[in-house]
Amino acid sequence: MILDADTLEPLPRVETLLAGAEGRSLPGVLKTELHASVVELTSDVSATTDEAIGKVAELRRAAREIAERDGLRIATAGSHPTAIPAELEIAPQERYRDFVAYAGPTARRQGVNGLPVHIGMPDAEACFRVLESVVPWLPLVLALSANSPYFEGRDTGMLSIRAEVLGFLPRRGAPPPVRSYAEWEAYIERMVRSGVASDYTSFWWDVRPHPRFGTLEIRVPDQPTSVGRTGALVGLLRDLCEWALEAPPRPFAPAERGVYDQNRWAASRFGPHGKLVHPDRDVAVPVPELVRELPVEARGFDGTTCEADRQLEVGRADGLRAVCADLVERSNVSA
């Protein structure tokens, strides 16, 4: 999020960030997003989690240096505590204008930020199999990543209001249950032929195959503020996908999408302080217990807290401007 250095409110200055990045040797690119007060940092392909996070840190440093040179600040979180998204300027790209024209107020409310992670897949069928194996665990990832308790100047009562704001969009949440990659492809093609979507990137699911990149794109986490938290989430998602590549295929069970919806809501509402229905048992368990039952080690997580807790602690003690200042400080990888 691109903020005024004095008020810490969003400013539509993404073009300043993009121009400042020209000519720099960076391990990725700075890009526009829906709102002109947001810059997307996209790292190059990496072989390891450590390599990916090193690139993210370098991109953050570059964005901060460019911003500060022009009286701006950078902050990273799932939402800005006080901004009114419907009043924010839309970036001047045709695809964003088309999106707003179609989705209207549900698009303009998307003043939220996530951490999309692309995991390379060997082939389409493996990608589909991994998707179905990791889907039941993604609400847990959302709970651990929750970092958007404030929205439009108020405590929403949700630890990830971002997850609920995304719910205003068409084609959101989990992908529909299908039996194979071919069925998934046929569904996408039908929606494109009908004219309601341009291609598979017009489906804002929490996880989706990305055929052009050859990846599974996991989009469920809130944007972390801490680079360390970012690394922990990327590592967890990579390890989950590696486990799923070797695991037996998960049985086809369309009703499980209902469990997913319940768990996604609980993760959004309570973060790590609620209970989620176990992916493999008929029981709701506390998040810390579910962390211990993950099929991979959750390095960096004990399941007892999330970054939304920090925001709420600061906000209740010192107000929302103090939350914004804390986000700026903790987004600084040199701090």
Coordinates of C-alpha atoms in Angstrom, one line a residue:
M1 CA 0.0 0.0 0.0
I2 CA 1.4 3.4 -1.0
L3 CA 0.8 5.9 1.8
D4 CA 1.3 9.7 2.4
A5 CA 4.3 10.0 4.8
D6 CA 2.3 12.5 7.0
T7 CA -1.2 11.2 7.1
L8 CA -0.4 7.5 6.4
E9 CA -3.5 7.4 4.2
P10 CA -3.4 5.8 0.7
L11 CA -2.2 7.9 -2.3
P12 CA -2.7 7.0 -6.0
R13 CA 1.0 7.0 -6.8
V14 CA 1.7 3.6 -8.3
E15 CA 3.1 5.2 -11.5
T16 CA 5.7 6.9 -9.3
L17 CA 6.8 3.5 -8.0
L18 CA 6.9 1.9 -11.5
A19 CA 8.9 4.8 -12.9
G20 CA 11.3 4.6 -10.0
A21 CA 11.9 0.9 -10.7
E22 CA 12.9 1.5 -14.3
G23 CA 16.6 0.8 -14.9
R24 CA 17.0 -1.1 -11.6
S25 CA 18.3 -4.6 -11.6
L26 CA 15.6 -6.3 -9.5
P27 CA 14.7 -10.0 -8.9
G28 CA 11.2 -9.4 -10.1
V29 CA 8.9 -6.5 -11.1
L30 CA 6.7 -3.8 -9.7
K31 CA 3.2 -3.8 -11.2
T32 CA -0.1 -2.1 -10.9
E33 CA -3.1 -3.5 -9.1
L34 CA -6.8 -2.6 -9.0
H35 CA -6.2 0.6 -7.0
A36 CA -3.7 3.2 -8.0
S37 CA -2.6 3.3 -4.3
V38 CA -1.3 -0.2 -4.4
V39 CA 1.9 -1.6 -6.0
E40 CA 2.2 -5.4 -6.6
L41 CA 5.7 -6.9 -6.0
T42 CA 6.1 -10.0 -8.1
S43 CA 9.3 -12.0 -7.6
D44 CA 11.1 -14.1 -10.3
V45 CA 10.9 -17.9 -10.3
S46 CA 12.8 -19.4 -7.4
A47 CA 14.1 -22.9 -6.6
T48 CA 13.7 -22.6 -2.8
T49 CA 11.6 -20.8 -0.2
D50 CA 14.7 -19.0 1.0
E51 CA 15.5 -17.8 -2.5
A52 CA 12.0 -16.5 -3.0
I53 CA 11.9 -14.6 0.3
G54 CA 15.3 -13.1 -0.4
K55 CA 13.8 -11.7 -3.6
V56 CA 10.7 -10.5 -1.9
A57 CA 12.8 -8.6 0.7
E58 CA 14.9 -7.0 -2.1
L59 CA 11.7 -5.9 -3.9
R60 CA 10.4 -4.4 -0.7
R61 CA 13.6 -2.5 0.0
A62 CA 13.5 -1.1 -3.6
A63 CA 9.8 -0.1 -3.2
R64 CA 10.5 1.6 0.1
E65 CA 13.5 3.5 -1.2
I66 CA 11.6 4.8 -4.3
A67 CA 8.6 5.7 -2.1
E68 CA 10.6 7.6 0.5
R69 CA 12.4 9.6 -2.1
D70 CA 9.0 11.1 -3.1
G71 CA 7.5 11.6 0.4
L72 CA 5.7 8.3 0.5
R73 CA 5.7 5.3 2.7
I74 CA 5.0 1.6 2.0
A75 CA 2.9 -0.6 4.3
T76 CA 1.9 -4.3 3.8
A77 CA -1.2 -5.9 5.4
G78 CA -4.5 -7.6 4.4
S79 CA -6.3 -4.2 4.5
H80 CA -5.6 -0.6 5.3
P81 CA -7.2 0.3 8.7
T82 CA -9.0 3.5 7.7
A83 CA -9.2 3.8 3.9
I84 CA -12.6 3.7 2.2
P85 CA -12.0 1.5 -0.8
A86 CA -15.0 2.7 -2.8
E87 CA -13.3 6.2 -2.7
L88 CA -9.9 5.0 -3.9
E89 CA -8.8 5.8 -7.4
I90 CA -8.7 2.9 -9.8
A91 CA -5.5 2.2 -11.7
P92 CA -5.8 3.5 -15.3
Q93 CA -5.5 0.1 -17.1
E94 CA -8.3 -1.1 -19.4
R95 CA -8.6 -4.5 -17.6
Y96 CA -9.4 -2.7 -14.3
R97 CA -11.9 -0.4 -15.9
D98 CA -13.6 -3.4 -17.5
F99 CA -13.6 -5.2 -14.2
V100 CA -15.2 -2.3 -12.4
A101 CA -17.8 -1.8 -15.2
Y102 CA -18.8 -5.5 -14.8
A103 CA -18.6 -6.0 -11.0
G104 CA -19.5 -2.5 -10.0
P105 CA -19.5 -1.8 -6.2
T106 CA -18.3 -5.4 -5.5
A107 CA -15.1 -4.5 -7.4
R108 CA -14.6 -1.1 -5.9
R109 CA -14.8 -2.6 -2.4
Q110 CA -11.8 -4.8 -3.1
G111 CA -9.4 -2.7 -1.0
V112 CA -7.7 -5.8 0.3
N113 CA -4.4 -7.5 -0.3
G114 CA -3.3 -11.1 -0.4
L115 CA -0.2 -13.3 -0.9
P116 CA -0.5 -15.4 -4.0
V117 CA 2.0 -18.2 -4.1
H118 CA 2.8 -20.1 -7.3
I119 CA 4.1 -23.6 -6.9
G120 CA 5.5 -25.3 -10.0
M121 CA 3.7 -28.5 -11.1
P122 CA 5.0 -31.3 -13.3
D123 CA 1.8 -31.6 -15.4
A124 CA -1.9 -30.8 -15.5
E125 CA -3.2 -33.9 -13.8
A126 CA -0.7 -33.6 -11.0
C127 CA -1.7 -30.0 -10.5
F128 CA -5.4 -31.0 -10.2
R129 CA -4.5 -33.8 -7.8
V130 CA -2.5 -31.5 -5.6
L131 CA -5.2 -28.9 -5.6
E132 CA -7.8 -31.3 -4.3
S133 CA -5.4 -32.6 -1.6
V134 CA -4.4 -29.2 -0.2
V135 CA -7.9 -27.5 -0.4
P136 CA -9.1 -29.0 3.0
W137 CA -6.0 -27.4 4.7
L138 CA -6.3 -24.0 3.2
P139 CA -8.7 -22.5 5.8
L140 CA -6.0 -23.3 8.3
V141 CA -3.5 -21.3 6.2
L142 CA -6.0 -18.4 6.2
A143 CA -6.4 -18.6 10.0
L144 CA -2.6 -18.5 10.5
S145 CA -2.2 -15.6 8.0
A146 CA -5.1 -13.4 9.3
N147 CA -4.0 -9.8 9.0
S148 CA -7.0 -7.6 8.2
P149 CA -9.1 -6.9 11.3
Y150 CA -9.8 -3.3 10.4
F151 CA -11.8 -2.0 7.4
E152 CA -13.1 1.4 6.6
G153 CA -12.1 2.8 10.0
R154 CA -13.6 0.2 12.2
D155 CA -12.9 -3.0 14.0
T156 CA -14.9 -5.5 11.9
G157 CA -15.0 -8.3 14.5
M158 CA -13.3 -10.5 11.9
L159 CA -9.5 -11.2 12.0
S160 CA -9.5 -11.6 8.2
I161 CA -12.1 -9.2 6.8
R162 CA -10.3 -9.6 3.5
A163 CA -11.7 -13.1 3.1
E164 CA -15.2 -11.8 3.5
V165 CA -14.7 -8.9 1.2
L166 CA -13.5 -11.3 -1.5
G167 CA -16.8 -13.0 -1.0
F168 CA -18.5 -10.1 -2.8
L169 CA -16.9 -11.2 -6.1
P170 CA -18.3 -13.7 -8.6
R171 CA -16.4 -17.0 -8.8
R172 CA -14.7 -16.9 -5.4
G173 CA -14.0 -19.3 -2.6
A174 CA -13.0 -22.8 -3.5
P175 CA -13.2 -24.0 -7.1
P176 CA -16.3 -26.2 -7.9
P177 CA -15.8 -29.9 -7.2
V178 CA -14.9 -31.8 -10.5
R179 CA -13.4 -35.2 -11.1
S180 CA -10.4 -34.3 -13.3
Y181 CA -8.4 -31.6 -14.8
A182 CA -10.3 -32.2 -18.1
E183 CA -13.6 -31.4 -16.3
W184 CA -12.0 -28.3 -14.8
E185 CA -10.8 -27.2 -18.2
A186 CA -14.3 -27.8 -19.7
Y187 CA -15.9 -25.8 -17.0
I188 CA -13.6 -22.8 -17.6
E189 CA -14.1 -23.1 -21.4
R190 CA -17.9 -23.1 -20.9
M191 CA -17.8 -19.9 -18.8
V192 CA -15.5 -18.2 -21.3
R193 CA -17.8 -19.2 -24.2
S194 CA -20.7 -17.8 -22.3
G195 CA -19.0 -14.4 -22.1
V196 CA -19.0 -14.0 -18.3
A197 CA -15.2 -14.5 -18.1
S198 CA -12.3 -13.7 -20.3
D199 CA -10.1 -16.6 -19.3
Y200 CA -9.2 -18.7 -16.2
T201 CA -7.6 -15.6 -14.5
S202 CA -11.1 -14.1 -14.2
F203 CA -11.9 -16.7 -11.5
W204 CA -10.9 -15.3 -8.1
W205 CA -10.8 -18.6 -6.3
D206 CA -8.7 -19.2 -3.2
V207 CA -6.6 -21.7 -5.3
R208 CA -6.5 -22.3 -9.0
P209 CA -4.3 -24.0 -11.7
H210 CA -2.3 -21.5 -13.7
P211 CA -1.7 -23.3 -17.0
R212 CA 0.3 -20.4 -18.6
F213 CA 2.8 -20.5 -15.8
G214 CA 2.6 -24.3 -15.2
T215 CA 1.8 -23.7 -11.5
L216 CA -0.8 -24.2 -8.8
E217 CA -1.6 -20.7 -7.6
I218 CA -2.6 -20.5 -3.9
R219 CA -4.3 -17.2 -3.2
V220 CA -5.9 -17.8 0.2
P221 CA -3.4 -16.0 2.6
D222 CA -3.8 -12.5 3.8
Q223 CA -0.9 -10.3 2.9
P224 CA 1.7 -10.5 5.8
T225 CA 3.3 -7.4 7.2
S226 CA 6.5 -9.2 8.4
V227 CA 8.8 -10.6 5.8
G228 CA 9.5 -13.5 8.2
R229 CA 5.8 -14.3 8.3
T230 CA 5.7 -14.2 4.5
G231 CA 8.6 -16.7 4.4
A232 CA 6.8 -19.0 6.9
L233 CA 3.6 -19.0 4.8
V234 CA 5.4 -19.6 1.5
G235 CA 7.4 -22.5 3.1
L236 CA 4.2 -24.1 4.5
L237 CA 2.4 -23.9 1.1
R238 CA 5.4 -25.3 -0.8
D239 CA 5.8 -28.1 1.7
L240 CA 2.1 -28.9 1.5
C241 CA 2.2 -29.2 -2.3
E242 CA 5.3 -31.4 -2.1
W243 CA 3.5 -33.7 0.3
A244 CA 0.4 -33.7 -1.9
L245 CA 2.4 -34.7 -5.0
E246 CA 3.4 -38.0 -3.3
A247 CA 0.1 -38.6 -1.4
P248 CA -2.7 -40.8 -2.7
P249 CA -5.4 -38.9 -4.6
R250 CA -8.1 -37.6 -2.3
P251 CA -11.5 -39.3 -2.9
F252 CA -14.0 -37.3 -4.8
A253 CA -16.4 -35.8 -2.3
P254 CA -18.4 -32.8 -3.5
A255 CA -20.0 -32.2 -0.1
E256 CA -16.5 -31.4 1.3
R257 CA -16.8 -27.9 -0.3
G258 CA -19.5 -27.2 2.3
V259 CA -17.0 -28.1 5.0
Y260 CA -14.5 -25.8 3.3
D261 CA -17.0 -22.9 3.4
Q262 CA -17.6 -23.4 7.1
N263 CA -13.9 -23.6 7.9
R264 CA -13.1 -20.6 5.7
W265 CA -15.7 -18.5 7.6
A266 CA -14.4 -19.6 11.0
A267 CA -10.8 -18.8 9.9
S268 CA -11.9 -15.4 8.8
R269 CA -13.9 -14.7 12.0
F270 CA -11.5 -16.1 14.6
G271 CA -8.1 -16.6 12.9
P272 CA -6.1 -19.0 15.1
H273 CA -8.5 -18.6 18.0
G274 CA -11.3 -20.7 16.6
K275 CA -12.1 -24.3 15.7
L276 CA -12.0 -25.9 12.3
V277 CA -13.6 -29.1 11.1
H278 CA -10.7 -31.6 10.8
P279 CA -10.1 -32.5 7.1
D280 CA -10.2 -36.2 7.9
R281 CA -12.4 -36.6 10.9
D282 CA -15.9 -35.5 12.0
V283 CA -14.7 -33.2 14.8
A284 CA -14.0 -29.5 15.1
V285 CA -10.6 -28.9 16.7
P286 CA -8.7 -25.8 17.9
V287 CA -6.3 -24.3 15.4
P288 CA -3.2 -25.1 17.4
E289 CA -4.2 -28.8 17.5
L290 CA -4.8 -28.8 13.8
V291 CA -1.4 -27.2 13.2
R292 CA 0.2 -30.2 15.0
E293 CA -1.8 -32.6 12.7
L294 CA -0.7 -31.0 9.5
P295 CA 0.9 -33.6 7.2
V296 CA 4.0 -31.3 7.0
E297 CA 5.9 -29.3 9.7
A298 CA 4.5 -25.8 10.1
R299 CA 7.9 -24.0 10.7
G300 CA 7.3 -20.6 12.2
F301 CA 3.8 -21.3 13.5
D302 CA 2.5 -22.6 16.8
G303 CA -1.1 -21.8 15.8
T304 CA -1.8 -19.5 18.8
T305 CA -1.5 -16.0 17.2
C306 CA -1.6 -14.1 14.0
E307 CA -0.6 -10.6 12.8
A308 CA -4.2 -9.4 13.2
D309 CA -3.7 -9.8 17.0
R310 CA -0.9 -7.3 16.8
Q311 CA -3.0 -4.8 14.9
L312 CA -5.8 -5.1 17.4
E313 CA -3.5 -4.7 20.4
V314 CA -2.0 -1.5 18.9
G315 CA -5.3 -0.1 17.8
R316 CA -7.1 -0.6 21.1
A317 CA -4.2 1.0 23.0
D318 CA -3.3 3.9 20.6
G319 CA -5.8 4.2 17.8
L320 CA -5.8 3.4 14.1
R321 CA -3.2 5.9 13.0
A322 CA -0.8 4.1 15.4
V323 CA -1.8 0.8 13.6
C324 CA -0.8 2.4 10.3
A325 CA 2.5 3.6 11.7
D326 CA 3.2 0.1 13.1
L327 CA 2.4 -1.5 9.7
V328 CA 4.9 0.9 8.0
E329 CA 7.6 0.1 10.5
R330 CA 7.1 -3.7 10.4
S331 CA 7.0 -3.7 6.6
N332 CA 10.5 -2.2 6.6
V333 CA 12.8 -5.2 6.0
S334 CA 15.7 -3.2 7.4
A335 CA 14.0 -2.6 10.8

